[in-house]
CSV table of N, CA and C in Angstrom, one decimal:
chain,number,residue,atom,x,y,z
A,1,MET,N,0.8,-1.2,0.0
A,1,MET,CA,0.0,0.0,0.0
A,1,MET,C,0.9,1.2,0.0
A,2,GLU,N,0.5,2.2,-0.8
A,2,GLU,CA,1.2,3.5,-0.8
A,2,GLU,C,0.3,4.6,-0.4
A,3,TYR,N,0.8,5.5,0.5
A,3,TYR,CA,0.0,6.6,0.9
A,3,TYR,C,0.3,7.8,-0.1
A,4,ILE,N,-0.8,8.4,-0.6
A,4,ILE,CA,-0.6,9.5,-1.5
A,4,ILE,C,-1.5,10.7,-1.1
A,5,SER,N,-1.2,11.9,-1.6
A,5,SER,CA,-2.1,13.0,-1.3
A,5,SER,C,-3.3,12.9,-2.2
A,6,LYS,N,-4.3,13.7,-1.8
A,6,LYS,CA,-5.6,13.8,-2.6
A,6,LYS,C,-5.3,14.3,-4.0
A,7,GLU,N,-4.4,15.3,-4.1
A,7,GLU,CA,-4.0,15.9,-5.4
A,7,GLU,C,-3.4,14.9,-6.3
A,8,CYS,N,-2.5,14.1,-5.7
A,8,CYS,CA,-1.8,13.1,-6.5
A,8,CYS,C,-2.8,12.0,-7.0
A,9,TYR,N,-3.7,11.6,-6.1
A,9,TYR,CA,-4.7,10.6,-6.5
A,9,TYR,C,-5.6,11.2,-7.7
A,10,GLU,N,-6.0,12.4,-7.6
A,10,GLU,CA,-6.8,13.0,-8.6
A,10,GLU,C,-6.0,13.1,-9.9
A,11,GLN,N,-4.7,13.5,-9.8
A,11,GLN,CA,-3.9,13.6,-11.0
A,11,GLN,C,-3.7,12.2,-11.7
A,12,LEU,N,-3.5,11.2,-10.9
A,12,LEU,CA,-3.3,9.8,-11.5
A,12,LEU,C,-4.6,9.4,-12.1
A,13,VAL,N,-5.8,9.7,-11.5
A,13,VAL,CA,-7.0,9.3,-12.1
A,13,VAL,C,-7.2,10.0,-13.5
A,14,ALA,N,-6.9,11.3,-13.5
A,14,ALA,CA,-7.0,12.1,-14.7
A,14,ALA,C,-6.1,11.6,-15.8
A,15,GLU,N,-4.9,11.2,-15.4
A,15,GLU,CA,-3.9,10.7,-16.4
A,15,GLU,C,-4.4,9.3,-17.0
A,16,LEU,N,-4.9,8.5,-16.1
A,16,LEU,CA,-5.4,7.2,-16.5
A,16,LEU,C,-6.6,7.4,-17.4
A,17,ASP,N,-7.5,8.3,-17.1
A,17,ASP,CA,-8.6,8.6,-18.0
A,17,ASP,C,-8.2,9.0,-19.3
A,18,GLU,N,-7.2,9.9,-19.4
A,18,GLU,CA,-6.6,10.4,-20.7
A,18,GLU,C,-6.1,9.3,-21.5
A,19,LEU,N,-5.3,8.4,-20.8
A,19,LEU,CA,-4.7,7.3,-21.5
A,19,LEU,C,-5.7,6.3,-22.1
A,20,ILE,N,-6.7,6.0,-21.3
A,20,ILE,CA,-7.8,5.0,-21.7
A,20,ILE,C,-8.7,5.6,-22.8
A,21,ASN,N,-9.2,6.9,-22.6
A,21,ASN,CA,-10.2,7.4,-23.4
A,21,ASN,C,-9.7,8.2,-24.6
A,22,VAL,N,-8.5,8.7,-24.6
A,22,VAL,CA,-7.9,9.5,-25.7
A,22,VAL,C,-6.8,8.8,-26.4
A,23,GLU,N,-5.8,8.4,-25.7
A,23,GLU,CA,-4.6,7.8,-26.3
A,23,GLU,C,-4.8,6.4,-26.8
A,24,LEU,N,-5.5,5.5,-26.1
A,24,LEU,CA,-5.7,4.2,-26.5
A,24,LEU,C,-6.5,4.1,-27.8
A,25,PRO,N,-7.7,4.8,-28.0
A,25,PRO,CA,-8.4,4.8,-29.2
A,25,PRO,C,-7.5,5.3,-30.4
A,26,ARG,N,-6.7,6.3,-30.1
A,26,ARG,CA,-5.8,6.9,-31.2
A,26,ARG,C,-4.8,5.8,-31.6
A,27,VAL,N,-4.2,5.1,-30.7
A,27,VAL,CA,-3.2,4.1,-31.0
A,27,VAL,C,-3.8,2.9,-31.7
A,28,LYS,N,-5.0,2.5,-31.3
A,28,LYS,CA,-5.7,1.4,-31.9
A,28,LYS,C,-6.0,1.8,-33.3
A,29,SER,N,-6.4,3.0,-33.6
A,29,SER,CA,-6.7,3.4,-35.0
A,29,SER,C,-5.5,3.4,-35.9
A,30,GLU,N,-4.3,3.8,-35.3
A,30,GLU,CA,-3.1,3.8,-36.0
A,30,GLU,C,-2.7,2.3,-36.3
A,31,LEU,N,-3.0,1.4,-35.4
A,31,LEU,CA,-2.6,0.0,-35.6
A,31,LEU,C,-3.5,-0.6,-36.7
A,32,VAL,N,-4.8,-0.3,-36.7
A,32,VAL,CA,-5.7,-0.8,-37.7
A,32,VAL,C,-5.3,-0.2,-39.1
A,33,GLU,N,-5.0,1.1,-39.1
A,33,GLU,CA,-4.6,1.7,-40.4
A,33,GLU,C,-3.3,1.1,-40.9
A,34,ALA,N,-2.3,0.8,-40.1
A,34,ALA,CA,-1.1,0.2,-40.5
A,34,ALA,C,-1.3,-1.2,-41.0
A,35,ARG,N,-2.2,-1.9,-40.3
A,35,ARG,CA,-2.4,-3.3,-40.7
A,35,ARG,C,-3.0,-3.4,-42.1
A,36,GLU,N,-3.8,-2.4,-42.5
A,36,GLU,CA,-4.5,-2.4,-43.8
A,36,GLU,C,-3.5,-2.1,-44.9
A,37,LYS,N,-2.3,-1.7,-44.6
A,37,LYS,CA,-1.3,-1.4,-45.7
A,37,LYS,C,-0.6,-2.6,-46.3
A,38,GLY,N,-1.0,-3.8,-45.9
A,38,GLY,CA,-0.5,-4.9,-46.6
A,38,GLY,C,0.4,-5.8,-45.8
A,39,ASP,N,1.4,-6.5,-46.4
A,39,ASP,CA,2.2,-7.5,-45.8
A,39,ASP,C,2.8,-7.0,-44.4
A,40,LEU,N,2.4,-7.7,-43.4
A,40,LEU,CA,2.7,-7.4,-42.0
A,40,LEU,C,4.2,-7.7,-41.7
A,41,SER,N,4.8,-8.6,-42.4
A,41,SER,CA,6.2,-9.0,-42.0
A,41,SER,C,7.2,-7.9,-42.4
A,42,GLU,N,6.8,-7.1,-43.4
A,42,GLU,CA,7.7,-6.0,-43.8
A,42,GLU,C,7.1,-4.6,-43.6
A,43,ASN,N,6.1,-4.5,-42.8
A,43,ASN,CA,5.4,-3.3,-42.6
A,43,ASN,C,5.9,-2.6,-41.4
A,44,PHE,N,6.8,-1.6,-41.6
A,44,PHE,CA,7.4,-0.9,-40.5
A,44,PHE,C,6.4,-0.1,-39.6
A,45,GLU,N,5.4,0.5,-40.3
A,45,GLU,CA,4.4,1.2,-39.6
A,45,GLU,C,3.6,0.3,-38.6
A,46,TYR,N,3.3,-0.9,-39.1
A,46,TYR,CA,2.6,-1.8,-38.3
A,46,TYR,C,3.4,-2.2,-37.0
A,47,HIS,N,4.7,-2.5,-37.2
A,47,HIS,CA,5.5,-2.9,-36.0
A,47,HIS,C,5.7,-1.7,-35.1
A,48,ALA,N,5.8,-0.5,-35.6
A,48,ALA,CA,5.9,0.7,-34.7
A,48,ALA,C,4.6,0.9,-34.0
A,49,ALA,N,3.5,0.8,-34.6
A,49,ALA,CA,2.2,1.0,-34.0
A,49,ALA,C,2.0,-0.1,-32.9
A,50,LYS,N,2.4,-1.3,-33.2
A,50,LYS,CA,2.3,-2.4,-32.3
A,50,LYS,C,3.1,-2.1,-31.0
A,51,ARG,N,4.4,-1.6,-31.2
A,51,ARG,CA,5.2,-1.3,-30.0
A,51,ARG,C,4.6,-0.1,-29.2
A,52,SER,N,4.1,0.8,-29.9
A,52,SER,CA,3.4,2.0,-29.3
A,52,SER,C,2.2,1.5,-28.5
A,53,HIS,N,1.4,0.6,-29.0
A,53,HIS,CA,0.3,0.0,-28.4
A,53,HIS,C,0.7,-0.7,-27.1
A,54,GLY,N,1.8,-1.5,-27.2
A,54,GLY,CA,2.3,-2.2,-26.0
A,54,GLY,C,2.8,-1.3,-24.9
A,55,ARG,N,3.5,-0.3,-25.3
A,55,ARG,CA,4.0,0.7,-24.3
A,55,ARG,C,2.8,1.4,-23.6
A,56,LEU,N,1.8,1.7,-24.3
A,56,LEU,CA,0.6,2.4,-23.8
A,56,LEU,C,-0.1,1.5,-22.8
A,57,LEU,N,-0.3,0.2,-23.2
A,57,LEU,CA,-0.9,-0.7,-22.3
A,57,LEU,C,-0.1,-0.9,-21.0
A,58,GLY,N,1.2,-0.9,-21.1
A,58,GLY,CA,2.0,-1.0,-19.9
A,58,GLY,C,1.8,0.2,-19.0
A,59,LYS,N,1.8,1.4,-19.6
A,59,LYS,CA,1.5,2.6,-18.8
A,59,LYS,C,0.2,2.5,-18.1
A,60,ILE,N,-0.8,2.1,-18.8
A,60,ILE,CA,-2.2,2.0,-18.2
A,60,ILE,C,-2.2,1.0,-17.1
A,61,ARG,N,-1.6,-0.2,-17.3
A,61,ARG,CA,-1.5,-1.2,-16.2
A,61,ARG,C,-0.8,-0.7,-15.0
A,62,PHE,N,0.3,0.1,-15.2
A,62,PHE,CA,1.1,0.6,-14.1
A,62,PHE,C,0.3,1.6,-13.3
A,63,LYS,N,-0.4,2.5,-13.9
A,63,LYS,CA,-1.2,3.5,-13.2
A,63,LYS,C,-2.4,2.8,-12.5
A,64,GLN,N,-3.0,1.8,-13.1
A,64,GLN,CA,-4.0,1.1,-12.5
A,64,GLN,C,-3.5,0.4,-11.2
A,65,ARG,N,-2.3,-0.2,-11.3
A,65,ARG,CA,-1.8,-0.9,-10.1
A,65,ARG,C,-1.5,0.1,-9.0
A,66,VAL,N,-1.0,1.3,-9.3
A,66,VAL,CA,-0.7,2.3,-8.3
A,66,VAL,C,-2.0,2.7,-7.7
A,67,LEU,N,-3.0,3.0,-8.4
A,67,LEU,CA,-4.3,3.4,-7.9
A,67,LEU,C,-4.9,2.3,-7.0
A,68,MET,N,-4.8,1.1,-7.5
A,68,MET,CA,-5.3,-0.1,-6.7
A,68,MET,C,-4.7,-0.2,-5.3
A,69,HIS,N,-3.4,0.1,-5.2
A,69,HIS,CA,-2.8,0.0,-3.9
A,69,HIS,C,-2.6,1.3,-3.2
A,70,ALA,N,-3.2,2.4,-3.7
A,70,ALA,CA,-3.0,3.7,-3.1
A,70,ALA,C,-4.1,3.9,-2.0
A,71,LYS,N,-3.7,4.7,-1.0
A,71,LYS,CA,-4.6,5.1,0.0
A,71,LYS,C,-4.4,6.6,0.2
A,72,VAL,N,-5.4,7.4,0.1
A,72,VAL,CA,-5.3,8.8,0.2
A,72,VAL,C,-5.2,9.1,1.7
A,73,LEU,N,-4.1,9.9,2.0
A,73,LEU,CA,-3.8,10.2,3.4
A,73,LEU,C,-4.5,11.5,3.8
A,74,ASP,N,-5.3,11.4,4.9
A,74,ASP,CA,-6.0,12.5,5.4
A,74,ASP,C,-5.1,13.4,6.2
A,75,THR,N,-4.8,14.6,5.8
A,75,THR,CA,-3.9,15.5,6.4
A,75,THR,C,-4.4,15.9,7.8
A,76,ALA,N,-5.7,15.8,8.1
A,76,ALA,CA,-6.2,16.2,9.4
A,76,ALA,C,-5.7,15.2,10.5
A,77,CYS,N,-5.3,14.0,10.1
A,77,CYS,CA,-4.8,13.0,11.1
A,77,CYS,C,-3.3,13.1,11.3
A,78,LEU,N,-2.6,13.9,10.6
A,78,LEU,CA,-1.2,14.0,10.7
A,78,LEU,C,-0.7,14.8,11.9
A,79,SER,N,0.4,14.4,12.5
A,79,SER,CA,1.0,15.1,13.6
A,79,SER,C,2.1,16.1,13.0
A,80,PRO,N,2.0,17.3,13.4
A,80,PRO,CA,3.0,18.3,12.8
A,80,PRO,C,4.3,18.3,13.6
A,81,ASP,N,4.5,17.5,14.6
A,81,ASP,CA,5.7,17.6,15.4
A,81,ASP,C,6.8,16.6,15.0
A,82,THR,N,6.5,15.7,14.1
A,82,THR,CA,7.6,14.8,13.6
A,82,THR,C,7.6,14.8,12.0
A,83,VAL,N,8.7,14.5,11.5
A,83,VAL,CA,8.9,14.5,10.0
A,83,VAL,C,8.2,13.3,9.5
A,84,GLY,N,7.4,13.4,8.4
A,84,GLY,CA,6.7,12.3,7.8
A,84,GLY,C,6.1,12.7,6.5
A,85,LEU,N,5.3,11.9,5.9
A,85,LEU,CA,4.7,12.1,4.6
A,85,LEU,C,3.8,13.3,4.7
A,86,LEU,N,3.8,14.1,3.7
A,86,LEU,CA,3.0,15.3,3.5
A,86,LEU,C,3.3,16.5,4.5
A,87,ARG,N,4.5,16.4,5.2
A,87,ARG,CA,4.9,17.5,6.1
A,87,ARG,C,5.9,18.4,5.3
A,88,ARG,N,5.8,19.6,5.6
A,88,ARG,CA,6.7,20.6,5.0
A,88,ARG,C,7.9,20.8,6.0
A,89,VAL,N,9.1,20.5,5.6
A,89,VAL,CA,10.2,20.5,6.5
A,89,VAL,C,11.3,21.5,6.1
A,90,THR,N,11.7,22.4,7.0
A,90,THR,CA,12.8,23.3,6.8
A,90,THR,C,13.9,22.8,7.5
A,91,PHE,N,15.1,22.6,6.8
A,91,PHE,CA,16.3,22.0,7.4
A,91,PHE,C,17.5,22.7,6.9
A,92,THR,N,18.6,22.6,7.7
A,92,THR,CA,19.8,23.2,7.3
A,92,THR,C,20.9,22.2,7.1
A,93,ASN,N,21.5,22.2,5.9
A,93,ASN,CA,22.7,21.4,5.6
A,93,ASN,C,23.8,21.9,6.4
A,94,LEU,N,24.3,21.3,7.4
A,94,LEU,CA,25.4,21.8,8.3
A,94,LEU,C,26.7,21.7,7.6
A,95,ASN,N,26.9,20.9,6.5
A,95,ASN,CA,28.1,20.9,5.8
A,95,ASN,C,28.3,22.2,5.0
A,96,SER,N,27.2,22.7,4.4
A,96,SER,CA,27.3,23.9,3.5
A,96,SER,C,26.6,25.1,4.1
A,97,ASN,N,26.0,24.9,5.3
A,97,ASN,CA,25.3,26.0,6.0
A,97,ASN,C,24.2,26.6,5.1
A,98,THR,N,23.5,25.8,4.3
A,98,THR,CA,22.4,26.2,3.5
A,98,THR,C,21.1,25.7,4.1
A,99,THR,N,20.0,26.5,4.0
A,99,THR,CA,18.7,26.2,4.5
A,99,THR,C,17.8,25.9,3.4
A,100,MET,N,17.0,24.8,3.4
A,100,MET,CA,16.1,24.4,2.4
A,100,MET,C,14.8,24.1,3.0
A,101,THR,N,13.7,24.2,2.2
A,101,THR,CA,12.4,23.8,2.6
A,101,THR,C,11.8,22.9,1.6
A,102,TYR,N,11.3,21.7,2.0
A,102,TYR,CA,10.7,20.7,1.1
A,102,TYR,C,9.5,20.1,1.7
A,103,THR,N,8.5,19.7,0.9
A,103,THR,CA,7.4,18.9,1.4
A,103,THR,C,7.8,17.4,1.1
A,104,ILE,N,7.6,16.5,2.1
A,104,ILE,CA,7.9,15.1,1.9
A,104,ILE,C,6.7,14.5,1.3
A,105,VAL,N,6.9,13.9,0.1
A,105,VAL,CA,5.8,13.3,-0.7
A,105,VAL,C,6.2,11.9,-1.1
A,106,ASN,N,5.2,11.1,-1.7
A,106,ASN,CA,5.5,9.8,-2.2
A,106,ASN,C,6.3,9.9,-3.5
A,107,PRO,N,6.9,8.9,-3.9
A,107,PRO,CA,7.8,9.0,-5.1
A,107,PRO,C,7.1,9.4,-6.4
A,108,HIS,N,5.8,9.2,-6.5
A,108,HIS,CA,5.0,9.6,-7.7
A,108,HIS,C,4.8,11.1,-7.8
A,109,GLU,N,4.9,11.8,-6.7
A,109,GLU,CA,4.7,13.2,-6.6
A,109,GLU,C,6.0,14.0,-6.6
A,110,ALA,N,7.1,13.3,-6.4
A,110,ALA,CA,8.4,14.0,-6.2
A,110,ALA,C,8.7,14.9,-7.3
A,111,ASN,N,9.1,16.2,-7.0
A,111,ASN,CA,9.5,17.2,-8.0
A,111,ASN,C,10.3,18.2,-7.3
A,112,MET,N,11.6,18.2,-7.5
A,112,MET,CA,12.5,19.1,-6.8
A,112,MET,C,12.2,20.6,-7.1
A,113,GLN,N,11.9,20.9,-8.3
A,113,GLN,CA,11.6,22.3,-8.7
A,113,GLN,C,10.3,22.8,-8.0
A,114,GLU,N,9.4,21.9,-7.7
A,114,GLU,CA,8.2,22.3,-6.9
A,114,GLU,C,8.4,22.2,-5.4
A,115,GLY,N,9.6,21.8,-5.0
A,115,GLY,CA,9.8,21.7,-3.5
A,115,GLY,C,9.2,20.4,-2.9
A,116,LYS,N,9.1,19.4,-3.7
A,116,LYS,CA,8.6,18.1,-3.3
A,116,LYS,C,9.7,17.0,-3.3
A,117,LEU,N,10.0,16.5,-2.1
A,117,LEU,CA,11.1,15.6,-1.9
A,117,LEU,C,10.5,14.2,-1.7
A,118,SER,N,11.0,13.2,-2.4
A,118,SER,CA,10.5,11.8,-2.3
A,118,SER,C,10.8,11.3,-0.9
A,119,ILE,N,9.8,10.6,-0.3
A,119,ILE,CA,10.0,10.0,1.0
A,119,ILE,C,11.1,8.9,1.0
A,120,LYS,N,11.4,8.4,-0.2
A,120,LYS,CA,12.4,7.3,-0.4
A,120,LYS,C,13.8,7.9,-0.7
A,121,SER,N,13.9,9.2,-0.7
A,121,SER,CA,15.2,9.8,-0.9
A,121,SER,C,16.1,9.7,0.4
A,122,PRO,N,17.4,9.6,0.3
A,122,PRO,CA,18.2,9.5,1.5
A,122,PRO,C,18.0,10.6,2.5
A,123,ILE,N,17.8,11.8,2.1
A,123,ILE,CA,17.6,12.9,3.0
A,123,ILE,C,16.3,12.7,3.8
A,124,ALA,N,15.2,12.4,3.1
A,124,ALA,CA,13.9,12.2,3.7
A,124,ALA,C,14.0,11.0,4.7
A,125,GLU,N,14.6,9.9,4.2
A,125,GLU,CA,14.6,8.7,5.0
A,125,GLU,C,15.4,9.0,6.3
A,126,ALA,N,16.5,9.8,6.3
A,126,ALA,CA,17.2,10.1,7.5
A,126,ALA,C,16.4,11.0,8.4
A,127,MET,N,15.5,11.8,7.9
A,127,MET,CA,14.7,12.7,8.8
A,127,MET,C,13.4,12.1,9.3
A,128,LEU,N,13.0,11.0,8.7
A,128,LEU,CA,11.7,10.4,9.1
A,128,LEU,C,11.6,10.2,10.6
A,129,GLY,N,10.5,10.6,11.2
A,129,GLY,CA,10.3,10.4,12.6
A,129,GLY,C,11.0,11.3,13.6
A,130,LYS,N,11.8,12.2,13.0
A,130,LYS,CA,12.6,13.1,13.9
A,130,LYS,C,11.8,14.4,14.1
A,131,LYS,N,12.3,15.2,15.1
A,131,LYS,CA,11.6,16.4,15.5
A,131,LYS,C,12.4,17.6,15.2
A,132,ALA,N,11.8,18.8,15.3
A,132,ALA,CA,12.5,20.0,15.0
A,132,ALA,C,13.7,20.1,16.1
A,133,GLY,N,14.8,20.5,15.6
A,133,GLY,CA,16.0,20.7,16.5
A,133,GLY,C,16.9,19.5,16.4
A,134,ASP,N,16.4,18.3,15.9
A,134,ASP,CA,17.3,17.1,15.8
A,134,ASP,C,18.3,17.3,14.7
A,135,VAL,N,19.4,16.7,14.9
A,135,VAL,CA,20.5,16.7,13.9
A,135,VAL,C,20.6,15.2,13.4
A,136,VAL,N,20.6,15.0,12.1
A,136,VAL,CA,20.7,13.6,11.5
A,136,VAL,C,21.8,13.6,10.5
A,137,GLU,N,22.2,12.4,10.2
A,137,GLU,CA,23.2,12.2,9.1
A,137,GLU,C,22.5,11.5,8.0
A,138,ALA,N,22.7,12.0,6.7
A,138,ALA,CA,22.1,11.4,5.5
A,138,ALA,C,23.2,10.9,4.6
A,139,HIS,N,23.1,9.6,4.2
A,139,HIS,CA,24.1,9.1,3.3
A,139,HIS,C,23.6,9.3,1.9
A,140,VAL,N,24.2,10.3,1.2
A,140,VAL,CA,23.8,10.7,-0.1
A,140,VAL,C,25.0,10.3,-1.1
A,141,PRO,N,24.7,10.3,-2.4
A,141,PRO,CA,25.8,9.9,-3.3
A,141,PRO,C,27.1,10.6,-3.2
A,142,VAL,N,27.1,11.8,-2.7
A,142,VAL,CA,28.4,12.5,-2.6
A,142,VAL,C,29.1,12.3,-1.2
A,143,GLY,N,28.5,11.5,-0.4
A,143,GLY,CA,29.0,11.2,1.0
A,143,GLY,C,28.0,11.3,2.0
A,144,VAL,N,28.4,11.7,3.2
A,144,VAL,CA,27.5,11.9,4.3
A,144,VAL,C,27.3,13.4,4.6
A,145,ILE,N,26.1,13.8,4.8
A,145,ILE,CA,25.8,15.2,5.1
A,145,ILE,C,25.1,15.2,6.5
A,146,ARG,N,25.3,16.2,7.2
A,146,ARG,CA,24.7,16.4,8.5
A,146,ARG,C,23.6,17.5,8.3
A,147,ILE,N,22.4,17.2,8.8
A,147,ILE,CA,21.2,18.0,8.6
A,147,ILE,C,20.6,18.3,10.0
A,148,ARG,N,20.3,19.6,10.2
A,148,ARG,CA,19.5,20.0,11.4
A,148,ARG,C,18.1,20.4,10.9
A,149,ILE,N,17.1,19.8,11.5
A,149,ILE,CA,15.7,20.1,11.2
A,149,ILE,C,15.3,21.3,12.0
A,150,GLU,N,14.9,22.3,11.2
A,150,GLU,CA,14.6,23.6,11.8
A,150,GLU,C,13.1,23.7,12.1
A,151,GLU,N,12.2,23.3,11.2
A,151,GLU,CA,10.8,23.5,11.4
A,151,GLU,C,10.0,22.5,10.6
A,152,ILE,N,8.9,22.0,11.2
A,152,ILE,CA,8.0,21.1,10.6
A,152,ILE,C,6.6,21.7,10.6
A,153,THR,N,5.9,21.7,9.4
A,153,THR,CA,4.5,22.2,9.3
A,153,THR,C,3.8,21.3,8.4
A,154,LEU,N,2.4,21.4,8.5
A,154,LEU,CA,1.6,20.6,7.6
A,154,LEU,C,1.2,21.4,6.4
């Protein structure tokens, strides 16, 4: 089971709807059109359409599985005193003395430009369950960094 925000759930449902109701009929019509062009063994358009159809079905199955195992997390039940999913965390990298603020989200929502940090990232994993004022060490690809948690909000 994966916990996701309501916004992420709605976005996944909209993407799945787009894939099933818009993309799939388009790809199927391309497949039919390519099939009608003759000999299938040497028909490049048919093979390309078949690959495109397979990739699209894979995307649809993936999104369906994510939604099947997803549980929308009610933010009213969250505690703002510890770092966890859907909390906004301000922390200072003690190695470089830089302060950053990110919202901890599930991997499907992660987007560094929007300030959304995956809960599976080394930094988020190191901070999980900690409180404001705690200092933790995160093992990142460039080595170990020390982080002080400054503030946690919902």
